[in-house]
mmCIF file with all atom_site columns, N, CA and C in Angstrom:
data_model
loop_
_atom_site.group_PDB
_atom_site.id
_atom_site.type_symbol
_atom_site.label_atom_id
_atom_site.label_alt_id
_atom_site.label_comp_id
_atom_site.label_asym_id
_atom_site.label_entity_id
_atom_site.label_seq_id
_atom_site.pdbx_PDB_ins_code
_atom_site.Cartn_x
_atom_site.Cartn_y
_atom_site.Cartn_z
_atom_site.occupancy
_atom_site.B_iso_or_equiv
_atom_site.pdbx_formal_charge
_atom_site.auth_seq_id
_atom_site.auth_comp_id
_atom_site.auth_asym_id
_atom_site.auth_atom_id
_atom_site.pdbx_PDB_model_num
ATOM 1   N N  . ILE P 1 1  ? -6.095  -9.652  -19.227 1.00 0.00 ? 670 ILE P N  1
ATOM 2   C CA . ILE P 1 1  ? -5.401  -10.661 -18.369 1.00 0.00 ? 670 ILE P CA 1
ATOM 3   C C  . ILE P 1 1  ? -3.815  -10.708 -19.156 1.00 0.00 ? 670 ILE P C  1
ATOM 4   N N  . ALA P 1 2  ? -4.140  -10.240 -20.904 1.00 0.00 ? 671 ALA P N  1
ATOM 5   C CA . ALA P 1 2  ? -3.251  -9.285  -22.000 1.00 0.00 ? 671 ALA P CA 1
ATOM 6   C C  . ALA P 1 2  ? -2.569  -8.615  -21.156 1.00 0.00 ? 671 ALA P C  1
ATOM 7   N N  . HIS P 1 3  ? -3.347  -7.344  -20.700 1.00 0.00 ? 672 HIS P N  1
ATOM 8   C CA . HIS P 1 3  ? -2.981  -5.856  -20.041 1.00 0.00 ? 672 HIS P CA 1
ATOM 9   C C  . HIS P 1 3  ? -2.024  -5.858  -19.316 1.00 0.00 ? 672 HIS P C  1
ATOM 10  N N  . LYS P 1 4  ? -2.761  -7.421  -18.478 1.00 0.00 ? 673 LYS P N  1
ATOM 11  C CA . LYS P 1 4  ? -1.679  -7.350  -16.996 1.00 0.00 ? 673 LYS P CA 1
ATOM 12  C C  . LYS P 1 4  ? -0.379  -7.646  -17.168 1.00 0.00 ? 673 LYS P C  1
ATOM 13  N N  . ALA P 1 5  ? -0.958  -9.290  -18.505 1.00 0.00 ? 674 ALA P N  1
ATOM 14  C CA . ALA P 1 5  ? 0.693   -9.912  -18.597 1.00 0.00 ? 674 ALA P CA 1
ATOM 15  C C  . ALA P 1 5  ? 2.234   -9.086  -19.695 1.00 0.00 ? 674 ALA P C  1
ATOM 16  N N  . GLN P 1 6  ? 1.567   -7.555  -20.014 1.00 0.00 ? 675 GLN P N  1
ATOM 17  C CA . GLN P 1 6  ? 2.079   -6.898  -20.567 1.00 0.00 ? 675 GLN P CA 1
ATOM 18  C C  . GLN P 1 6  ? 2.763   -6.026  -19.943 1.00 0.00 ? 675 GLN P C  1
ATOM 19  N N  . GLY P 1 7  ? 2.375   -5.884  -18.660 1.00 0.00 ? 676 GLY P N  1
ATOM 20  C CA . GLY P 1 7  ? 2.576   -5.095  -17.819 1.00 0.00 ? 676 GLY P CA 1
ATOM 21  C C  . GLY P 1 7  ? 1.732   -3.310  -17.533 1.00 0.00 ? 676 GLY P C  1
ATOM 22  N N  . ASP P 1 8  ? 0.732   -3.488  -18.857 1.00 0.00 ? 677 ASP P N  1
ATOM 23  C CA . ASP P 1 8  ? -0.183  -2.165  -18.458 1.00 0.00 ? 677 ASP P CA 1
ATOM 24  C C  . ASP P 1 8  ? -0.768  -2.591  -17.907 1.00 0.00 ? 677 ASP P C  1
ATOM 25  N N  . LEU P 1 9  ? -1.079  -2.258  -16.409 1.00 0.00 ? 678 LEU P N  1
ATOM 26  C CA . LEU P 1 9  ? -1.893  -2.773  -15.096 1.00 0.00 ? 678 LEU P CA 1
ATOM 27  C C  . LEU P 1 9  ? -3.158  -2.018  -15.066 1.00 0.00 ? 678 LEU P C  1
ATOM 28  N N  . ASP P 1 10 ? -3.007  -0.071  -15.300 1.00 0.00 ? 679 ASP P N  1
ATOM 29  C CA . ASP P 1 10 ? -3.255  0.862   -15.261 1.00 0.00 ? 679 ASP P CA 1
ATOM 30  C C  . ASP P 1 10 ? -5.012  -0.043  -16.538 1.00 0.00 ? 679 ASP P C  1
ATOM 31  N N  . THR P 1 11 ? -4.412  -0.583  -16.877 1.00 0.00 ? 680 THR P N  1
ATOM 32  C CA . THR P 1 11 ? -5.683  -0.472  -18.662 1.00 0.00 ? 680 THR P CA 1
ATOM 33  C C  . THR P 1 11 ? -6.275  -1.696  -17.678 1.00 0.00 ? 680 THR P C  1
ATOM 34  N N  . ALA P 1 12 ? -4.848  -2.449  -17.431 1.00 0.00 ? 681 ALA P N  1
ATOM 35  C CA . ALA P 1 12 ? -5.765  -3.916  -16.970 1.00 0.00 ? 681 ALA P CA 1
ATOM 36  C C  . ALA P 1 12 ? -7.164  -3.549  -15.333 1.00 0.00 ? 681 ALA P C  1
ATOM 37  N N  . ILE P 1 13 ? -7.152  -2.595  -14.961 1.00 0.00 ? 682 ILE P N  1
ATOM 38  C CA . ILE P 1 13 ? -7.522  -2.527  -14.501 1.00 0.00 ? 682 ILE P CA 1
ATOM 39  C C  . ILE P 1 13 ? -8.885  -1.927  -14.986 1.00 0.00 ? 682 ILE P C  1
ATOM 40  N N  . GLN P 1 14 ? -8.716  -0.959  -15.814 1.00 0.00 ? 683 GLN P N  1
ATOM 41  C CA . GLN P 1 14 ? -9.902  -0.654  -16.338 1.00 0.00 ? 683 GLN P CA 1
ATOM 42  C C  . GLN P 1 14 ? -11.111 -1.686  -16.612 1.00 0.00 ? 683 GLN P C  1
ATOM 43  N N  . ASP P 1 15 ? -10.404 -2.879  -17.714 1.00 0.00 ? 684 ASP P N  1
ATOM 44  C CA . ASP P 1 15 ? -10.669 -3.829  -18.670 1.00 0.00 ? 684 ASP P CA 1
ATOM 45  C C  . ASP P 1 15 ? -11.279 -4.508  -17.303 1.00 0.00 ? 684 ASP P C  1
ATOM 46  N N  . TYR P 1 16 ? -11.000 -5.153  -16.142 1.00 0.00 ? 685 TYR P N  1
ATOM 47  C CA . TYR P 1 16 ? -11.872 -6.059  -15.005 1.00 0.00 ? 685 TYR P CA 1
ATOM 48  C C  . TYR P 1 16 ? -12.801 -4.749  -14.313 1.00 0.00 ? 685 TYR P C  1
ATOM 49  N N  . ASN P 1 17 ? -12.518 -3.516  -14.509 1.00 0.00 ? 686 ASN P N  1
ATOM 50  C CA . ASN P 1 17 ? -14.128 -2.789  -13.620 1.00 0.00 ? 686 ASN P CA 1
ATOM 51  C C  . ASN P 1 17 ? -14.872 -2.885  -14.894 1.00 0.00 ? 686 ASN P C  1
ATOM 52  N N  . GLN P 1 18 ? -14.474 -2.953  -16.093 1.00 0.00 ? 687 GLN P N  1
ATOM 53  C CA . GLN P 1 18 ? -15.565 -3.078  -17.858 1.00 0.00 ? 687 GLN P CA 1
ATOM 54  C C  . GLN P 1 18 ? -15.906 -4.012  -17.557 1.00 0.00 ? 687 GLN P C  1
ATOM 55  N N  . ALA P 1 19 ? -15.383 -5.459  -17.200 1.00 0.00 ? 688 ALA P N  1
ATOM 56  C CA . ALA P 1 19 ? -15.951 -7.397  -16.932 1.00 0.00 ? 688 ALA P CA 1
ATOM 57  C C  . ALA P 1 19 ? -17.053 -7.312  -16.113 1.00 0.00 ? 688 ALA P C  1
ATOM 58  N N  . ILE P 1 20 ? -16.115 -6.477  -14.687 1.00 0.00 ? 689 ILE P N  1
ATOM 59  C CA . ILE P 1 20 ? -17.072 -6.852  -13.743 1.00 0.00 ? 689 ILE P CA 1
ATOM 60  C C  . ILE P 1 20 ? -18.791 -5.677  -13.458 1.00 0.00 ? 689 ILE P C  1
ATOM 61  N N  . LYS P 1 21 ? -18.410 -4.337  -14.740 1.00 0.00 ? 690 LYS P N  1
ATOM 62  C CA . LYS P 1 21 ? -19.675 -4.199  -15.236 1.00 0.00 ? 690 LYS P CA 1
ATOM 63  C C  . LYS P 1 21 ? -21.095 -5.037  -15.503 1.00 0.00 ? 690 LYS P C  1
ATOM 64  N N  . LEU P 1 22 ? -20.090 -5.528  -16.674 1.00 0.00 ? 691 LEU P N  1
ATOM 65  C CA . LEU P 1 22 ? -20.713 -6.293  -17.307 1.00 0.00 ? 691 LEU P CA 1
ATOM 66  C C  . LEU P 1 22 ? -21.341 -7.401  -16.973 1.00 0.00 ? 691 LEU P C  1
ATOM 67  N N  . ASN P 1 23 ? -20.622 -8.501  -15.951 1.00 0.00 ? 692 ASN P N  1
ATOM 68  C CA . ASN P 1 23 ? -20.976 -9.191  -14.932 1.00 0.00 ? 692 ASN P CA 1
ATOM 69  C C  . ASN P 1 23 ? -21.007 -8.989  -13.110 1.00 0.00 ? 692 ASN P C  1
ATOM 70  N N  . PRO P 1 24 ? -21.328 -8.900  -13.126 1.00 0.00 ? 693 PRO P N  1
ATOM 71  C CA . PRO P 1 24 ? -21.118 -8.755  -11.793 1.00 0.00 ? 693 PRO P CA 1
ATOM 72  C C  . PRO P 1 24 ? -20.735 -9.704  -10.837 1.00 0.00 ? 693 PRO P C  1
ATOM 73  N N  . LYS P 1 25 ? -20.860 -10.970 -11.459 1.00 0.00 ? 694 LYS P N  1
ATOM 74  C CA . LYS P 1 25 ? -20.423 -11.963 -10.747 1.00 0.00 ? 694 LYS P CA 1
ATOM 75  C C  . LYS P 1 25 ? -19.622 -12.789 -11.213 1.00 0.00 ? 694 LYS P C  1
ATOM 76  N N  . TYR P 1 26 ? -18.070 -12.424 -12.063 1.00 0.00 ? 695 TYR P N  1
ATOM 77  C CA . TYR P 1 26 ? -17.443 -12.586 -12.384 1.00 0.00 ? 695 TYR P CA 1
ATOM 78  C C  . TYR P 1 26 ? -16.322 -12.533 -11.694 1.00 0.00 ? 695 TYR P C  1
ATOM 79  N N  . ILE P 1 27 ? -16.180 -13.839 -10.649 1.00 0.00 ? 696 ILE P N  1
ATOM 80  C CA . ILE P 1 27 ? -15.503 -14.157 -9.919  1.00 0.00 ? 696 ILE P CA 1
ATOM 81  C C  . ILE P 1 27 ? -14.045 -13.744 -9.893  1.00 0.00 ? 696 ILE P C  1
ATOM 82  N N  . ASN P 1 28 ? -13.655 -14.369 -11.022 1.00 0.00 ? 697 ASN P N  1
ATOM 83  C CA . ASN P 1 28 ? -12.013 -14.242 -11.297 1.00 0.00 ? 697 ASN P CA 1
ATOM 84  C C  . ASN P 1 28 ? -12.065 -12.352 -11.747 1.00 0.00 ? 697 ASN P C  1
ATOM 85  N N  . ALA P 1 29 ? -12.655 -12.054 -12.392 1.00 0.00 ? 698 ALA P N  1
ATOM 86  C CA . ALA P 1 29 ? -12.369 -10.524 -12.191 1.00 0.00 ? 698 ALA P CA 1
ATOM 87  C C  . ALA P 1 29 ? -11.994 -9.954  -11.115 1.00 0.00 ? 698 ALA P C  1
ATOM 88  N N  . TYR P 1 30 ? -12.328 -9.926  -9.807  1.00 0.00 ? 699 TYR P N  1
ATOM 89  C CA . TYR P 1 30 ? -12.519 -9.371  -8.576  1.00 0.00 ? 699 TYR P CA 1
ATOM 90  C C  . TYR P 1 30 ? -11.010 -9.719  -7.955  1.00 0.00 ? 699 TYR P C  1
ATOM 91  N N  . TYR P 1 31 ? -10.314 -11.488 -8.101  1.00 0.00 ? 700 TYR P N  1
ATOM 92  C CA . TYR P 1 31 ? -9.565  -11.770 -7.710  1.00 0.00 ? 700 TYR P CA 1
ATOM 93  C C  . TYR P 1 31 ? -8.218  -11.141 -8.673  1.00 0.00 ? 700 TYR P C  1
ATOM 94  N N  . ASN P 1 32 ? -8.937  -10.875 -9.937  1.00 0.00 ? 701 ASN P N  1
ATOM 95  C CA . ASN P 1 32 ? -7.424  -10.177 -10.701 1.00 0.00 ? 701 ASN P CA 1
ATOM 96  C C  . ASN P 1 32 ? -7.242  -8.876  -11.275 1.00 0.00 ? 701 ASN P C  1
ATOM 97  N N  . ARG P 1 33 ? -8.209  -8.353  -10.174 1.00 0.00 ? 702 ARG P N  1
ATOM 98  C CA . ARG P 1 33 ? -7.961  -6.820  -10.145 1.00 0.00 ? 702 ARG P CA 1
ATOM 99  C C  . ARG P 1 33 ? -7.665  -7.068  -8.403  1.00 0.00 ? 702 ARG P C  1
ATOM 100 N N  . GLY P 1 34 ? -8.065  -7.633  -7.734  1.00 0.00 ? 703 GLY P N  1
ATOM 101 C CA . GLY P 1 34 ? -7.290  -7.468  -6.600  1.00 0.00 ? 703 GLY P CA 1
ATOM 102 C C  . GLY P 1 34 ? -5.662  -7.214  -6.490  1.00 0.00 ? 703 GLY P C  1
ATOM 103 N N  . GLN P 1 35 ? -5.380  -8.755  -7.274  1.00 0.00 ? 704 GLN P N  1
ATOM 104 C CA . GLN P 1 35 ? -4.336  -8.741  -6.918  1.00 0.00 ? 704 GLN P CA 1
ATOM 105 C C  . GLN P 1 35 ? -3.302  -7.830  -7.590  1.00 0.00 ? 704 GLN P C  1
ATOM 106 N N  . ILE P 1 36 ? -3.752  -6.707  -8.810  1.00 0.00 ? 705 ILE P N  1
ATOM 107 C CA . ILE P 1 36 ? -3.441  -5.798  -9.447  1.00 0.00 ? 705 ILE P CA 1
ATOM 108 C C  . ILE P 1 36 ? -2.926  -4.829  -8.583  1.00 0.00 ? 705 ILE P C  1
ATOM 109 N N  . LYS P 1 37 ? -3.672  -4.330  -8.046  1.00 0.00 ? 706 LYS P N  1
ATOM 110 C CA . LYS P 1 37 ? -4.582  -3.172  -6.693  1.00 0.00 ? 706 LYS P CA 1
ATOM 111 C C  . LYS P 1 37 ? -3.035  -3.864  -5.583  1.00 0.00 ? 706 LYS P C  1
ATOM 112 N N  . LYS P 1 38 ? -3.066  -4.862  -5.238  1.00 0.00 ? 707 LYS P N  1
ATOM 113 C CA . LYS P 1 38 ? -2.510  -5.182  -3.856  1.00 0.00 ? 707 LYS P CA 1
ATOM 114 C C  . LYS P 1 38 ? -1.094  -4.891  -4.820  1.00 0.00 ? 707 LYS P C  1
ATOM 115 N N  . GLN P 1 39 ? -0.383  -5.204  -5.979  1.00 0.00 ? 708 GLN P N  1
ATOM 116 C CA . GLN P 1 39 ? 0.962   -5.456  -7.006  1.00 0.00 ? 708 GLN P CA 1
ATOM 117 C C  . GLN P 1 39 ? 1.841   -3.599  -6.412  1.00 0.00 ? 708 GLN P C  1
ATOM 118 N N  . GLN P 1 40 ? 0.504   -3.439  -7.426  1.00 0.00 ? 709 GLN P N  1
ATOM 119 C CA . GLN P 1 40 ? 0.908   -1.131  -7.209  1.00 0.00 ? 709 GLN P CA 1
ATOM 120 C C  . GLN P 1 40 ? 0.683   -1.132  -6.155  1.00 0.00 ? 709 GLN P C  1
ATOM 121 N N  . GLY P 1 41 ? -0.144  -1.073  -4.613  1.00 0.00 ? 710 GLY P N  1
ATOM 122 C CA . GLY P 1 41 ? 0.093   -0.299  -3.208  1.00 0.00 ? 710 GLY P CA 1
ATOM 123 C C  . GLY P 1 41 ? -0.683  0.739   -3.393  1.00 0.00 ? 710 GLY P C  1
ATOM 124 N N  . LYS P 1 42 ? -1.459  0.787   -4.803  1.00 0.00 ? 711 LYS P N  1
ATOM 125 C CA . LYS P 1 42 ? -2.131  2.247   -4.853  1.00 0.00 ? 711 LYS P CA 1
ATOM 126 C C  . LYS P 1 42 ? -3.743  2.119   -3.407  1.00 0.00 ? 711 LYS P C  1
ATOM 127 N N  . ASP P 1 43 ? -4.206  1.453   -3.646  1.00 0.00 ? 712 ASP P N  1
ATOM 128 C CA . ASP P 1 43 ? -5.209  0.899   -3.610  1.00 0.00 ? 712 ASP P CA 1
ATOM 129 C C  . ASP P 1 43 ? -5.200  -0.493  -2.218  1.00 0.00 ? 712 ASP P C  1
ATOM 130 N N  . ILE P 1 44 ? -5.081  -0.367  -1.548  1.00 0.00 ? 713 ILE P N  1
ATOM 131 C CA . ILE P 1 44 ? -5.509  -1.240  -0.719  1.00 0.00 ? 713 ILE P CA 1
ATOM 132 C C  . ILE P 1 44 ? -6.133  -1.771  0.063   1.00 0.00 ? 713 ILE P C  1
ATOM 133 N N  . GLN P 1 45 ? -7.156  -0.931  0.286   1.00 0.00 ? 714 GLN P N  1
ATOM 134 C CA . GLN P 1 45 ? -8.563  -0.925  0.545   1.00 0.00 ? 714 GLN P CA 1
ATOM 135 C C  . GLN P 1 45 ? -9.365  -1.334  -0.258  1.00 0.00 ? 714 GLN P C  1
ATOM 136 N N  . GLY P 1 46 ? -9.586  -0.925  -1.342  1.00 0.00 ? 715 GLY P N  1
ATOM 137 C CA . GLY P 1 46 ? -9.560  -1.669  -2.555  1.00 0.00 ? 715 GLY P CA 1
ATOM 138 C C  . GLY P 1 46 ? -9.636  -2.837  -3.112  1.00 0.00 ? 715 GLY P C  1
ATOM 139 N N  . ALA P 1 47 ? -8.363  -3.166  -2.984  1.00 0.00 ? 716 ALA P N  1
ATOM 140 C CA . ALA P 1 47 ? -7.256  -5.023  -3.419  1.00 0.00 ? 716 ALA P CA 1
ATOM 141 C C  . ALA P 1 47 ? -7.998  -5.913  -1.668  1.00 0.00 ? 716 ALA P C  1
ATOM 142 N N  . ILE P 1 48 ? -8.695  -5.344  -0.903  1.00 0.00 ? 717 ILE P N  1
ATOM 143 C CA . ILE P 1 48 ? -9.072  -5.690  0.354   1.00 0.00 ? 717 ILE P CA 1
ATOM 144 C C  . ILE P 1 48 ? -10.569 -6.005  -0.053  1.00 0.00 ? 717 ILE P C  1
ATOM 145 N N  . ASP P 1 49 ? -11.342 -5.003  -0.687  1.00 0.00 ? 718 ASP P N  1
ATOM 146 C CA . ASP P 1 49 ? -13.001 -5.490  -1.137  1.00 0.00 ? 718 ASP P CA 1
ATOM 147 C C  . ASP P 1 49 ? -12.457 -6.291  -2.463  1.00 0.00 ? 718 ASP P C  1
ATOM 148 N N  . ASP P 1 50 ? -11.828 -6.334  -2.803  1.00 0.00 ? 719 ASP P N  1
ATOM 149 C CA . ASP P 1 50 ? -11.801 -7.469  -4.573  1.00 0.00 ? 719 ASP P CA 1
ATOM 150 C C  . ASP P 1 50 ? -11.362 -8.579  -3.452  1.00 0.00 ? 719 ASP P C  1
ATOM 151 N N  . TYR P 1 51 ? -10.540 -8.909  -2.973  1.00 0.00 ? 720 TYR P N  1
ATOM 152 C CA . TYR P 1 51 ? -10.903 -10.387 -3.087  1.00 0.00 ? 720 TYR P CA 1
ATOM 153 C C  . TYR P 1 51 ? -11.718 -10.942 -1.742  1.00 0.00 ? 720 TYR P C  1
ATOM 154 N N  . GLN P 1 52 ? -12.197 -9.749  -1.284  1.00 0.00 ? 721 GLN P N  1
ATOM 155 C CA . GLN P 1 52 ? -12.892 -10.644 -0.005  1.00 0.00 ? 721 GLN P CA 1
ATOM 156 C C  . GLN P 1 52 ? -14.550 -10.623 -0.937  1.00 0.00 ? 721 GLN P C  1
ATOM 157 N N  . LYS P 1 53 ? -14.410 -10.076 -2.036  1.00 0.00 ? 722 LYS P N  1
ATOM 158 C CA . LYS P 1 53 ? -15.595 -10.306 -2.630  1.00 0.00 ? 722 LYS P CA 1
ATOM 159 C C  . LYS P 1 53 ? -15.697 -11.381 -3.758  1.00 0.00 ? 722 LYS P C  1
ATOM 160 N N  . TYR P 1 54 ? -14.657 -11.245 -3.895  1.00 0.00 ? 723 TYR P N  1
ATOM 161 C CA . TYR P 1 54 ? -13.831 -13.189 -4.618  1.00 0.00 ? 723 TYR P CA 1
ATOM 162 C C  . TYR P 1 54 ? -14.381 -14.183 -3.518  1.00 0.00 ? 723 TYR P C  1
ATOM 163 N N  . LEU P 1 55 ? -13.682 -14.035 -2.637  1.00 0.00 ? 724 LEU P N  1
ATOM 164 C CA . LEU P 1 55 ? -14.321 -14.999 -1.480  1.00 0.00 ? 724 LEU P CA 1
ATOM 165 C C  . LEU P 1 55 ? -16.268 -14.987 -0.556  1.00 0.00 ? 724 LEU P C  1
ATOM 166 N N  . ASP P 1 56 ? -16.490 -14.236 -1.513  1.00 0.00 ? 725 ASP P N  1
ATOM 167 C CA . ASP P 1 56 ? -18.031 -14.262 -0.793  1.00 0.00 ? 725 ASP P CA 1
ATOM 168 C C  . ASP P 1 56 ? -18.738 -15.081 -2.381  1.00 0.00 ? 725 ASP P C  1
ATOM 169 N N  . LEU P 1 57 ? -18.288 -14.856 -3.047  1.00 0.00 ? 726 LEU P N  1
ATOM 170 C CA . LEU P 1 57 ? -19.046 -15.051 -4.310  1.00 0.00 ? 726 LEU P CA 1
ATOM 171 C C  . LEU P 1 57 ? -19.004 -16.951 -4.428  1.00 0.00 ? 726 LEU P C  1
ATOM 172 N N  . GLY P 1 58 ? -17.866 -17.043 -3.553  1.00 0.00 ? 727 GLY P N  1
ATOM 173 C CA . GLY P 1 58 ? -17.298 -18.371 -3.613  1.00 0.00 ? 727 GLY P CA 1
ATOM 174 C C  . GLY P 1 58 ? -16.668 -19.045 -4.274  1.00 0.00 ? 727 GLY P C  1
ATOM 175 N N  . GLY P 1 59 ? -15.318 -18.120 -4.695  1.00 0.00 ? 728 GLY P N  1
ATOM 176 C CA . GLY P 1 59 ? -14.186 -18.287 -5.187  1.00 0.00 ? 728 GLY P CA 1
ATOM 177 C C  . GLY P 1 59 ? -12.319 -18.796 -4.461  1.00 0.00 ? 728 GLY P C  1
ATOM 178 N N  . GLY P 1 60 ? -12.778 -19.075 -3.253  1.00 0.00 ? 729 GLY P N  1
ATOM 179 C CA . GLY P 1 60 ? -12.500 -19.575 -2.541  1.00 0.00 ? 729 GLY P CA 1
ATOM 180 C C  . GLY P 1 60 ? -12.492 -20.957 -2.556  1.00 0.00 ? 729 GLY P C  1
ATOM 181 N N  . ILE P 1 61 ? -13.490 -21.082 -2.326  1.00 0.00 ? 730 ILE P N  1
ATOM 182 C CA . ILE P 1 61 ? -14.273 -22.558 -2.039  1.00 0.00 ? 730 ILE P CA 1
ATOM 183 C C  . ILE P 1 61 ? -13.819 -23.009 -3.382  1.00 0.00 ? 730 ILE P C  1
ATOM 184 N N  . ARG P 1 62 ? -14.628 -22.437 -4.588  1.00 0.00 ? 731 ARG P N  1
ATOM 185 C CA . ARG P 1 62 ? -14.554 -22.873 -6.070  1.00 0.00 ? 731 ARG P CA 1
ATOM 186 C C  . ARG P 1 62 ? -12.179 -23.686 -6.867  1.00 0.00 ? 731 ARG P C  1
ATOM 187 N N  . ASP P 1 63 ? -11.957 -22.398 -5.897  1.00 0.00 ? 732 ASP P N  1
ATOM 188 C CA . ASP P 1 63 ? -10.626 -22.213 -6.025  1.00 0.00 ? 732 ASP P CA 1
ATOM 189 C C  . ASP P 1 63 ? -9.694  -23.155 -5.244  1.00 0.00 ? 732 ASP P C  1
ATOM 190 N N  . GLY P 1 64 ? -10.561 -23.645 -4.187  1.00 0.00 ? 733 GLY P N  1
ATOM 191 C CA . GLY P 1 64 ? -10.056 -24.008 -3.160  1.00 0.00 ? 733 GLY P CA 1
ATOM 192 C C  . GLY P 1 64 ? -8.095  -23.711 -2.835  1.00 0.00 ? 733 GLY P C  1
ATOM 193 N N  . ASP P 1 65 ? -8.395  -22.244 -2.769  1.00 0.00 ? 734 ASP P N  1
ATOM 194 C CA . ASP P 1 65 ? -7.590  -20.813 -2.268  1.00 0.00 ? 734 ASP P CA 1
ATOM 195 C C  . ASP P 1 65 ? -8.321  -20.230 -0.744  1.00 0.00 ? 734 ASP P C  1
ATOM 196 N N  . GLN P 1 66 ? -9.444  -20.949 -0.422  1.00 0.00 ? 735 GLN P N  1
ATOM 197 C CA . GLN P 1 66 ? -9.868  -19.928 0.617   1.00 0.00 ? 735 GLN P CA 1
ATOM 198 C C  . GLN P 1 66 ? -8.936  -19.123 1.421   1.00 0.00 ? 735 GLN P C  1
ATOM 199 N N  . ALA P 1 67 ? -8.503  -20.426 2.070   1.00 0.00 ? 736 ALA P N  1
ATOM 200 C CA . ALA P 1 67 ? -7.181  -20.124 3.331   1.00 0.00 ? 736 ALA P CA 1
ATOM 201 C C  . ALA P 1 67 ? -6.525  -19.443 2.454   1.00 0.00 ? 736 ALA P C  1
ATOM 202 N N  . HIS P 1 68 ? -5.469  -19.375 1.531   1.00 0.00 ? 737 HIS P N  1
ATOM 203 C CA . HIS P 1 68 ? -4.451  -18.464 0.889   1.00 0.00 ? 737 HIS P CA 1
ATOM 204 C C  . HIS P 1 68 ? -4.792  -16.177 0.982   1.00 0.00 ? 737 HIS P C  1
ATOM 205 N N  . VAL P 1 69 ? -6.027  -16.263 0.322   1.00 0.00 ? 738 VAL P N  1
ATOM 206 C CA . VAL P 1 69 ? -6.783  -15.625 0.274   1.00 0.00 ? 738 VAL P CA 1
ATOM 207 C C  . VAL P 1 69 ? -7.523  -14.754 1.251   1.00 0.00 ? 738 VAL P C  1
ATOM 208 N N  . GLU P 1 70 ? -7.758  -15.253 1.836   1.00 0.00 ? 739 GLU P N  1
ATOM 209 C CA . GLU P 1 70 ? -7.929  -15.156 3.768   1.00 0.00 ? 739 GLU P CA 1
ATOM 210 C C  . GLU P 1 70 ? -6.663  -14.724 4.293   1.00 0.00 ? 739 GLU P C  1
ATOM 211 N N  . LYS P 1 71 ? -6.005  -15.282 4.059   1.00 0.00 ? 740 LYS P N  1
ATOM 212 C CA . LYS P 1 71 ? -3.961  -14.299 5.175   1.00 0.00 ? 740 LYS P CA 1
ATOM 213 C C  . LYS P 1 71 ? -3.727  -12.854 3.558   1.00 0.00 ? 740 LYS P C  1
ATOM 214 N N  . ILE P 1 72 ? -4.425  -13.012 2.578   1.00 0.00 ? 741 ILE P N  1
ATOM 215 C CA . ILE P 1 72 ? -3.751  -11.651 2.211   1.00 0.00 ? 741 ILE P CA 1
ATOM 216 C C  . ILE P 1 72 ? -4.574  -11.223 2.014   1.00 0.00 ? 741 ILE P C  1
ATOM 217 N N  . ILE P 1 73 ? -5.624  -11.273 3.011   1.00 0.00 ? 742 ILE P N  1
ATOM 218 C CA . ILE P 1 73 ? -6.660  -9.886  3.913   1.00 0.00 ? 742 ILE P CA 1
ATOM 219 C C  . ILE P 1 73 ? -5.919  -9.843  4.868   1.00 0.00 ? 742 ILE P C  1
ATOM 220 N N  . ARG P 1 74 ? -5.683  -10.397 5.327   1.00 0.00 ? 743 ARG P N  1
ATOM 221 C CA . ARG P 1 74 ? -5.208  -9.840  7.265   1.00 0.00 ? 743 ARG P CA 1
ATOM 222 C C  . ARG P 1 74 ? -4.110  -8.950  6.821   1.00 0.00 ? 743 ARG P C  1
ATOM 223 N N  . ASP P 1 75 ? -3.530  -9.586  5.844   1.00 0.00 ? 744 ASP P N  1
ATOM 224 C CA . ASP P 1 75 ? -1.987  -8.984  5.843   1.00 0.00 ? 744 ASP P CA 1
ATOM 225 C C  . ASP P 1 75 ? -1.936  -8.219  5.288   1.00 0.00 ? 744 ASP P C  1
ATOM 226 N N  . LEU P 1 76 ? -3.131  -7.347  3.992   1.00 0.00 ? 745 LEU P N  1
ATOM 227 C CA . LEU P 1 76 ? -3.365  -5.930  3.856   1.00 0.00 ? 745 LEU P CA 1
ATOM 228 C C  . LEU P 1 76 ? -4.513  -4.954  4.698   1.00 0.00 ? 745 LEU P C  1
ATOM 229 N N  . LYS P 1 77 ? -4.492  -5.276  5.742   1.00 0.00 ? 746 LYS P N  1
ATOM 230 C CA . LYS P 1 77 ? -5.168  -4.811  6.477   1.00 0.00 ? 746 LYS P CA 1
ATOM 231 C C  . LYS P 1 77 ? -3.641  -4.408  7.541   1.00 0.00 ? 746 LYS P C  1
ATOM 232 N N  . LYS P 1 78 ? -3.207  -5.311  7.438   1.00 0.00 ? 747 LYS P N  1
ATOM 233 C CA . LYS P 1 78 ? -1.862  -4.452  8.358   1.00 0.00 ? 747 LYS P CA 1
ATOM 234 C C  . LYS P 1 78 ? -1.555  -3.562  7.928   1.00 0.00 ? 747 LYS P C  1
ATOM 235 N N  . LYS P 1 79 ? -1.355  -3.247  6.011   1.00 0.00 ? 748 LYS P N  1
ATOM 236 C CA . LYS P 1 79 ? -0.749  -2.703  5.989   1.00 0.00 ? 748 LYS P CA 1
ATOM 237 C C  . LYS P 1 79 ? -1.878  -0.796  5.719   1.00 0.00 ? 748 LYS P C  1
ATOM 238 N N  . LEU P 1 80 ? -2.710  -1.344  6.059   1.00 0.00 ? 749 LEU P N  1
ATOM 239 C CA . LEU P 1 80 ? -3.809  0.090   6.263   1.00 0.00 ? 749 LEU P CA 1
ATOM 240 C C  . LEU P 1 80 ? -3.564  0.804   7.707   1.00 0.00 ? 749 LEU P C  1
#
């Protein structure tokens, strides 16, 4: 989160990769990594996959943003 806040997005992605490796069910890591990938625009499919994993793990229901994240996914798919 600190690297993302500082604008060091590549390092933030590496941190989220490590967090997911240590805990594959860490919901927030998928969402945050998806946000960065979406923002960078370099890995749209990766962003879609991360957002979908967030939903699959129950993040959308837990955080009350299911419909919002589904819309993000639909919008990203249009960019493929």
